[in-house]
Coordinates of C-alpha atoms in Angstrom, one line a residue:
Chain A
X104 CA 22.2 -28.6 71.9
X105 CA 20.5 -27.9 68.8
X106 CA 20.2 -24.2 69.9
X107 CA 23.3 -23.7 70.7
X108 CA 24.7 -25.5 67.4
X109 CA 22.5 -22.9 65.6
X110 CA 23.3 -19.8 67.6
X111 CA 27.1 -20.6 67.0
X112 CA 26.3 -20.6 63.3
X113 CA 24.7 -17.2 63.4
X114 CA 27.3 -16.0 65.3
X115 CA 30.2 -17.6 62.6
X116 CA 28.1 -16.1 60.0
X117 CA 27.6 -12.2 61.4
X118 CA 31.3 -12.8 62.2
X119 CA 32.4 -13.3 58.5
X120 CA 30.4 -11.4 57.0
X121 CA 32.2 -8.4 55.7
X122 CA 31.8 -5.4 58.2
X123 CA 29.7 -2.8 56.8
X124 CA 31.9 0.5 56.4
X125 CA 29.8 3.4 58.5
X126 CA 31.6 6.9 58.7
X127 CA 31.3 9.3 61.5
X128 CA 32.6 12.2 61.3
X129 CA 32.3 15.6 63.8
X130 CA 33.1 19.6 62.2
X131 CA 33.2 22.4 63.7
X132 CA 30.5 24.3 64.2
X133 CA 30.3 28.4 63.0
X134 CA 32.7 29.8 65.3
X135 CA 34.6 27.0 65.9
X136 CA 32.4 25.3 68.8
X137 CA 32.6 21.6 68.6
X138 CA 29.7 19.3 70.1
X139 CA 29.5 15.4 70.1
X140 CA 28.0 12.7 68.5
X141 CA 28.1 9.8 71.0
X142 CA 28.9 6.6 68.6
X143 CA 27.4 2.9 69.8
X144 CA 28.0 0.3 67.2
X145 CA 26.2 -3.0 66.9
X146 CA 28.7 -4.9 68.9
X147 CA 27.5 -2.4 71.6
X148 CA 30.7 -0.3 71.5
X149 CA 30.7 3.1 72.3
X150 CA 32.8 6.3 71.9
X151 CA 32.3 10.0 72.3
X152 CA 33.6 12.2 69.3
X153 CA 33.8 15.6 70.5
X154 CA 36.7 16.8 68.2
X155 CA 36.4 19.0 65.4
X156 CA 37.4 15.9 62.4
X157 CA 37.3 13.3 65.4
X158 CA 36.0 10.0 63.3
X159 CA 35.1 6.8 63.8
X160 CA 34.0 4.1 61.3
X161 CA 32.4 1.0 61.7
X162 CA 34.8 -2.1 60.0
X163 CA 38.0 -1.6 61.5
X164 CA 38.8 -3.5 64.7
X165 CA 40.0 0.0 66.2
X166 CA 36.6 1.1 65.1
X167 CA 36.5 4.6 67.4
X168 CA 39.7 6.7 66.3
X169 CA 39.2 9.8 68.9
X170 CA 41.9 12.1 68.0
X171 CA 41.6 14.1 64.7
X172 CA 44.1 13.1 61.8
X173 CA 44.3 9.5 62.6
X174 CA 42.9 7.2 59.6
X175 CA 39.5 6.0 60.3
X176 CA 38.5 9.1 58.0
X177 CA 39.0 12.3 56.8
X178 CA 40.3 14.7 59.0
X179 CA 40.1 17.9 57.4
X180 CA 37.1 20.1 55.8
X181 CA 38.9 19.6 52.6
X182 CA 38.9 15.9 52.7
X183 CA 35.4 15.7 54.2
X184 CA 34.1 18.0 51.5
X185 CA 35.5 15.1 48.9
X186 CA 33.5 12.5 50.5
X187 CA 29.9 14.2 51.4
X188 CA 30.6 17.4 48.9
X189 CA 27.2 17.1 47.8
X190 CA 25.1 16.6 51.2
X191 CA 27.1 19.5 52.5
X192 CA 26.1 21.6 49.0
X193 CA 22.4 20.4 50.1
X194 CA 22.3 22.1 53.7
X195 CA 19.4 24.4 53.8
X196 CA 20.6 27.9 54.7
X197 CA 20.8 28.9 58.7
X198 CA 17.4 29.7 60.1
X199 CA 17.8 33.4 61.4
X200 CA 16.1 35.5 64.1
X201 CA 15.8 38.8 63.7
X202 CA 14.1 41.7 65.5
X203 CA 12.3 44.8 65.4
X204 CA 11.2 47.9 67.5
X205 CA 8.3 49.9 68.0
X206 CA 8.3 53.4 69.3
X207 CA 4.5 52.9 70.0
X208 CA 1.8 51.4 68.3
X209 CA 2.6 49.7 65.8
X210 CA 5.1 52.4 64.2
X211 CA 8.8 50.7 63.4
X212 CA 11.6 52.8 65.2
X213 CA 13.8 54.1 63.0
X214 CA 17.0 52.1 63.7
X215 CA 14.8 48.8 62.4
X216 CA 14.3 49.9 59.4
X217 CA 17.4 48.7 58.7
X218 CA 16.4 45.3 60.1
X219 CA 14.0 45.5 57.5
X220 CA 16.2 45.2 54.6
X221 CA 18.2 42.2 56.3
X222 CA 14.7 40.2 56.8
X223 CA 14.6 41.1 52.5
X224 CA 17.6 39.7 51.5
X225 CA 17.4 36.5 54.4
X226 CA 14.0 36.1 52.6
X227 CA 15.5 36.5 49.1
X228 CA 17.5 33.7 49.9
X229 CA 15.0 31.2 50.9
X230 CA 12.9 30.0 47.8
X231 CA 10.7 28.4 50.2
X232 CA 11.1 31.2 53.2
X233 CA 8.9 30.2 56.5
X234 CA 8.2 33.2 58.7
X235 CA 7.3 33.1 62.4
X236 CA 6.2 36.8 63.7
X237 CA 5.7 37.2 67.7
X238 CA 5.0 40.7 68.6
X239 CA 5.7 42.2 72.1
X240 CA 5.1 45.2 74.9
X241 CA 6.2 46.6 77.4
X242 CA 4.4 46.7 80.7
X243 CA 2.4 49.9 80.2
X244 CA -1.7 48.8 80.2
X245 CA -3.3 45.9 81.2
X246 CA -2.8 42.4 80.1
X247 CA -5.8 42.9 77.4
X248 CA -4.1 45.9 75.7
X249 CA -1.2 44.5 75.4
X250 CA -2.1 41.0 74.2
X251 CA -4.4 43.2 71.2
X252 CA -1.4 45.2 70.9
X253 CA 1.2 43.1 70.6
X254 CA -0.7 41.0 68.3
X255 CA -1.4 44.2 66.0
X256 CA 2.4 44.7 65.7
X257 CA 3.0 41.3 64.6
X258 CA 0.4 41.5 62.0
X259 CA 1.6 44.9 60.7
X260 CA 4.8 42.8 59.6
X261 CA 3.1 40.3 58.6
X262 CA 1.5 43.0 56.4
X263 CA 4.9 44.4 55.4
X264 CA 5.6 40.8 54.0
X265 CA 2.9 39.9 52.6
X266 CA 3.5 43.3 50.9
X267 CA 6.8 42.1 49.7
X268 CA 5.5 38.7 48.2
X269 CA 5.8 36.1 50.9
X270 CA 2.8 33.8 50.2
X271 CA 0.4 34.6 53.8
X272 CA 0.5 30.6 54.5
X273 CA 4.4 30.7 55.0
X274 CA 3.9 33.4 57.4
X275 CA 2.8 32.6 60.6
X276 CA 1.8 35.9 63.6
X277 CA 1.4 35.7 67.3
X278 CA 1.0 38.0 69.9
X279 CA 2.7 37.1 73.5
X280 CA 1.6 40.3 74.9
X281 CA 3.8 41.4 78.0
X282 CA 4.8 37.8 79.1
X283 CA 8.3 37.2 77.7
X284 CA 10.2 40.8 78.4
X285 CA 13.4 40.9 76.9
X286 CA 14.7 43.4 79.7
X287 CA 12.2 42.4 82.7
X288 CA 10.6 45.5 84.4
X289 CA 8.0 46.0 87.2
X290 CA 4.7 47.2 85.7
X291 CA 3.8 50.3 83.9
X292 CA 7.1 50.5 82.4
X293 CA 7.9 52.2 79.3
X294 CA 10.6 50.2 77.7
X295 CA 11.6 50.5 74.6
X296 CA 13.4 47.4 74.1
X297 CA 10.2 45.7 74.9
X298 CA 8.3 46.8 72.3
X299 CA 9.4 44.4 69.8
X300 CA 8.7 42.1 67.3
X301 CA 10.8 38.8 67.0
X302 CA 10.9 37.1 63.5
X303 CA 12.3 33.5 62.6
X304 CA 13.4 33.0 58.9
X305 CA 13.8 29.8 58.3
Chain B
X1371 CA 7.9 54.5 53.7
X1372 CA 8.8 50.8 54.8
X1373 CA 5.9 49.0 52.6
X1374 CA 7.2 51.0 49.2
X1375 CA 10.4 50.3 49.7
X1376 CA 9.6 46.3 50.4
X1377 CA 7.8 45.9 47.3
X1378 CA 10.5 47.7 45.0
X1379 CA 13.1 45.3 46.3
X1380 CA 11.2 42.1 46.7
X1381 CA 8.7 42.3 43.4
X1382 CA 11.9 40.8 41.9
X1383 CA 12.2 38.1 44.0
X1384 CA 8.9 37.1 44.8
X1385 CA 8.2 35.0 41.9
X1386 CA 10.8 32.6 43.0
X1387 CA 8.8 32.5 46.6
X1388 CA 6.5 29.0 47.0
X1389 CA 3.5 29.2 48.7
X1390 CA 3.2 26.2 51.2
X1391 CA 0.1 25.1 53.2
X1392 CA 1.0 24.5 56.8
X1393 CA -0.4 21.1 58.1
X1394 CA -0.4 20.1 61.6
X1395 CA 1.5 16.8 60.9
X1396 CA 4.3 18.8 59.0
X1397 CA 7.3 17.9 60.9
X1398 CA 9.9 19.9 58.2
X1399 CA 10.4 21.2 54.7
X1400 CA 12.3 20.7 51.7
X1401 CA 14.6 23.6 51.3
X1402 CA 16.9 22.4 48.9
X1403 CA 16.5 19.6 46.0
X1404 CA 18.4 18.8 42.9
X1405 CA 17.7 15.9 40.6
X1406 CA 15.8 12.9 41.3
X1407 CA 14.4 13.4 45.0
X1408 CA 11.2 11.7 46.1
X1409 CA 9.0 11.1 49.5
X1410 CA 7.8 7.3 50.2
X1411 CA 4.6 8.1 52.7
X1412 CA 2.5 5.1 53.7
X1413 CA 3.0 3.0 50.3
X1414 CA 3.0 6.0 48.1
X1415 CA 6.2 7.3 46.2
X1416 CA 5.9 11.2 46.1
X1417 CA 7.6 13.6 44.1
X1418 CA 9.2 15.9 46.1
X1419 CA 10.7 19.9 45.6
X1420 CA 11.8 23.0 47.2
X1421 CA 8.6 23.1 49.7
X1422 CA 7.1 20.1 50.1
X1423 CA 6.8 19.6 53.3
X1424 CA 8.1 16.7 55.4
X1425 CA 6.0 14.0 57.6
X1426 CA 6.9 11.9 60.5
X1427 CA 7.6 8.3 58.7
X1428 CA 8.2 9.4 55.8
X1429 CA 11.2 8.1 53.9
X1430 CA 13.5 10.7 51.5
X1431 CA 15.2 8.9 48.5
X1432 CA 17.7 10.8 46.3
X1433 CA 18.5 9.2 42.9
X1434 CA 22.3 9.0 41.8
X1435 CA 21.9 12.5 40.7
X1436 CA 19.9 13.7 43.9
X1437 CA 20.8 16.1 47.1
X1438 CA 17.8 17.1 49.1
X1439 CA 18.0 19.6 52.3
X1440 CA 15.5 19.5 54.8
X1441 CA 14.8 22.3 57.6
X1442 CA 12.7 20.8 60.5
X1443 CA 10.2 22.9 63.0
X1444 CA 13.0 22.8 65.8
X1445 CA 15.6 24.5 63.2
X1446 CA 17.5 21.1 62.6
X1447 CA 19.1 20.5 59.2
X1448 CA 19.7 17.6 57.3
X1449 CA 20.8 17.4 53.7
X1450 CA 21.5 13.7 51.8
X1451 CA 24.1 13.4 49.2
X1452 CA 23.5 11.2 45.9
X1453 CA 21.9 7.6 46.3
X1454 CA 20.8 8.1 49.9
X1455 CA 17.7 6.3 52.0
X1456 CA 17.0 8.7 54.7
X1457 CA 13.9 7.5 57.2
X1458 CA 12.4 9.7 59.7
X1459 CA 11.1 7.3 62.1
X1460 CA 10.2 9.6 64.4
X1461 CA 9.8 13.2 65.3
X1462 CA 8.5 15.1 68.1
X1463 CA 8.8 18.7 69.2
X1464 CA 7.2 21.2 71.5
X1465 CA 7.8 24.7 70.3
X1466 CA 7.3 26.1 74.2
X1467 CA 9.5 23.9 75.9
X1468 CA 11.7 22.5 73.0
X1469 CA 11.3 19.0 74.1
X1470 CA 11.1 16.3 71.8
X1471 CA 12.6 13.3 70.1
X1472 CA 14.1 13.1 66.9
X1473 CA 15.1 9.2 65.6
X1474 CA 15.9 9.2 61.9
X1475 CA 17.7 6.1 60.2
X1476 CA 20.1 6.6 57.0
X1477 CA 20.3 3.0 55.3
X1478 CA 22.4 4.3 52.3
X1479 CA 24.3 7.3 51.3
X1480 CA 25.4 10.3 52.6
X1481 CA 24.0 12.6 55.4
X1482 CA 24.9 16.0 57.1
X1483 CA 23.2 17.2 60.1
X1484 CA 23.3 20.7 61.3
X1485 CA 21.5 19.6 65.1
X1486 CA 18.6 22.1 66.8
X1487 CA 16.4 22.8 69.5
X1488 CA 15.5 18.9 70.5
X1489 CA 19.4 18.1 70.7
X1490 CA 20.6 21.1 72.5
X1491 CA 17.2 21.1 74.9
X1492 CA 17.8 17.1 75.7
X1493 CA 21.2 15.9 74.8
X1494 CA 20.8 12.2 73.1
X1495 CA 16.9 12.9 72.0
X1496 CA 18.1 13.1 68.6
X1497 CA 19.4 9.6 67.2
X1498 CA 21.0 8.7 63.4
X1499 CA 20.9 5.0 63.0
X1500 CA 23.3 3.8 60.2
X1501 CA 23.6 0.1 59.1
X1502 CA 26.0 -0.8 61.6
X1503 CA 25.8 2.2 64.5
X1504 CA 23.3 4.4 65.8
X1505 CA 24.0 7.9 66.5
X1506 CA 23.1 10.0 69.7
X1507 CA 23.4 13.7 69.0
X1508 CA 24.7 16.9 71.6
X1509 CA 24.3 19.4 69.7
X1510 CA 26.7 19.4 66.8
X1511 CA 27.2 19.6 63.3
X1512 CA 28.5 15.8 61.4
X1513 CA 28.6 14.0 58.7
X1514 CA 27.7 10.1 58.1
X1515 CA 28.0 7.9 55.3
X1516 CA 26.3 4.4 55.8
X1517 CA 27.3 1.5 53.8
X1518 CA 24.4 -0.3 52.6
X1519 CA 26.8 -3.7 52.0
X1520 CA 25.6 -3.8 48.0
X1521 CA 28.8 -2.2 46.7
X1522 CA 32.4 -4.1 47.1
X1523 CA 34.6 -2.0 49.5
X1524 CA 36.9 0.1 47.7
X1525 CA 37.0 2.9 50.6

C-alpha cells in the first residue's frame, strides 16, 4: 500500500513536471537523399522521420509530427538555420576520397596530376587535414612484389605531401597489394585502373 | 615535376597545417572550434582546439560563445552550437568491416550530425540520447536541440 501510495506520487510528479522541449529535426542530405532518424521518447513512443524537415519534439501531446511543414518545428533550411545556425556553421568539412594512377612503378599517370592539385586545395581546407594513403596493383607478379609495390606507391604520396607541408603523423600509408582490385581480373593482368592509390582527406 | 609544383602552392598554406599524434584510443578530431570549447576526460577539464583529438568518454562543452566540429574515424560529423554538453559514451569502429557502435548523449544545446560508416553499415548502431528521447540513426543528416529544463520555455 505504501508502494503503491509512493509510486502514484512519482508518477503525479513526472506527470507535472513541465515536459522538457527536445527538437528533432531531419535535412536533406547532398543531393537531396533523405535517411531517418527513428525517434523513441521516454514515454516509450516511437516515430520514424524520414522526410526532408520531418520533426518531432518532445512536450507536445502530438509529440511525432511526420509530415514536413506541420508545427512541431521548423520546416525549412531557412528556419532550421535560425535555430542551430551555429552547429550547422561548426560542421567539419566533407571527408573526401580521391584517387590516383600509376603507369608503373611508382610514376603518376598523367591524367592524375590533376588529382594532385584537388588533394592541395581539399588539404588547404582542412587546418587539421588527416590523410589515409592505400596503394594498389594490378595482378602482374607475385603477391610479394606487389604488396612491396603497392606499398612504395603509397609512400611516394606520402612523400609528395609531406613535401607539401602535411605534418608525417597526420598522414597515414598502407599497402593492400593486389587484394582489393577496383576492376577484378584473372592473374597477370595489366590493368591500369588497378594501379592506384586511394587517399581519404578528412 | 609533381613535388615542385606541391611545395609552390602549399608553402603558403602549410603554416596553418597542425601536426597531430595519432593514439590508438583516438576515436575523432576537432576540426572546427570557436570560442570557449573544452574536453572533460576522466575528472580533468581540457582545453580543446582545431586538432585535439577526441576519446571515447570524453565529454565536449562549448561556452555561450562556443561551436566545436568533430570528424570521427568512421567519417561521422558532429558539430555543437553555443552552451551545448555533448557526451560520447561510447564508440566503436572496425575500419575493415565498418562495424561498430556509436552512443553519444547531448544534455544541453545544440547538435548536428552528418551520420557515417557505423550508421550506414548497421542501421540503429548509432544513438543520440537527448533529455527526454534517444535517437537511433539510418544514415542521415539532423539536427537536435535538447532542453536541459533550467531555462523557462519561451520556444
Amino acid at each position: 500500500m505504501r508502494v503503491a501510495l509512493m509510486l502514484a506520487a512519482v508518477a503525479l510528479t513526472a506527470g507535472c513536471a513541465t515536459p522538457r522541449n527536445d527538437l528533432v529535426v531531419v535535412l536533406p542530405e547532398e543531393g537531396g537523399k533523405v535517411g531517418a532518424v527513428v525517434v523513441t521518447d521516454d514515454q516509450k513512443r516511437q516515430t520514424t522521420l524520414d522526410k526532408a524537415y520531418a520533426s518531432a519534439r518532445t512536450d507536445s501531446p502530438d509529440m511525432f509530427d511526420r509530415s514536413p511543414g506541420m508545427k512541431a518545428g521548423p520546416s525549412s533550411a531557412e528556419e532550421v538555420k535560425k535555430s542551430f545556425g551555429p552547429a550547422l556553421a561548426a560542421r567539419p568539412a566533407r571527408p573526401v576520397s580521391l584517387v590516383l594512377y600509376f603507369t608503373e612503378g611508382s610514376t603518376l599517370s598523367d591524367e592524375s596530376k590533376a588529382v594532385v592539385d584537388r588533394m592541395f586545395a581539399e588539404i588547404a581546407k582542412r587546418p587539421a587535414a588527416e590523410i589515409t594513403v592505400i596503394g594498389h596493383t594490378d595482378t602482374v607478379g607475385n603477391d610479394a612484389f606487389n604488396d612491396k609495390l603497392s606499398l612504395e606507391r603509397a609512400q611516394a604520396v606520402r612523400e609528395i605531401l609531406i613535401g607539401m607541408g602535411v605534418p608525417a603523423p597526420n598522414i597515414s600509408a598502407a599497402g593492400r597489394g593486389r587484394r582489393e582490385l577496383l576492376v577484378p581480373t584473372g592473374d597477370n593482368v595489366n590493368e591500369p585502373r588497378n594501379r592506384r592509390v586511394e587517399l581519404s582527406v578528412r | 615535376m609533381v613535388r615542385s609544383i606541391s611545395c609552390c602552392i602549399l608553402s603558403a598554406f602549410a603554416a596553418f597545417l597542425v601536426p597531430v599524434i595519432a593514439n590508438a584510443n583516438d576515436v575523432g578530431q576537432i576540426k572546427t572550434a570557436k570560442g570557449a570549447v573544452h574536453v572533460e576526460r576522466a575528472g580533468q577539464k581540457l582545453s580543446a582546439t582545431v586538432g585535439t583529438k577526441i576519446q571515447q568518454s570524453d565529454t565536449v562543452v562549448t561556452g555561450a560563445d562556443g561551436s566545436v566540429g568533430i570528424t570521427f574515424v568512421d567519417n561521422s560529423l558532429l558539430s555543437a552550437g553555443p552552451n551545448s554538453t555533448l557526451a560520447i559514451d561510447r564508440y566503436a569502429f572496425d575500419p575493415t568491416t565498418h562495424a561498430g557502435a556509436f552512443d553519444s548523449r547531448l544534455s544541453r544545446g545544440t547538435l548536428s550530425v552528418v551520420s557515417g560508416k557505423i550508421a550506414r553499415q548497421t542501421p540503429g548502431a548509432m544513438t543520440v540520447k537527448t533529455p527526454a528521447a534517444i535517437l537511433g540513426v539510418r544514415s542521415t543528416e539532423f539536427v537536435v536541440r535538447a532542453d536541459d529544463g533550467a531555462r523557462p520555455d519561451t520556444r
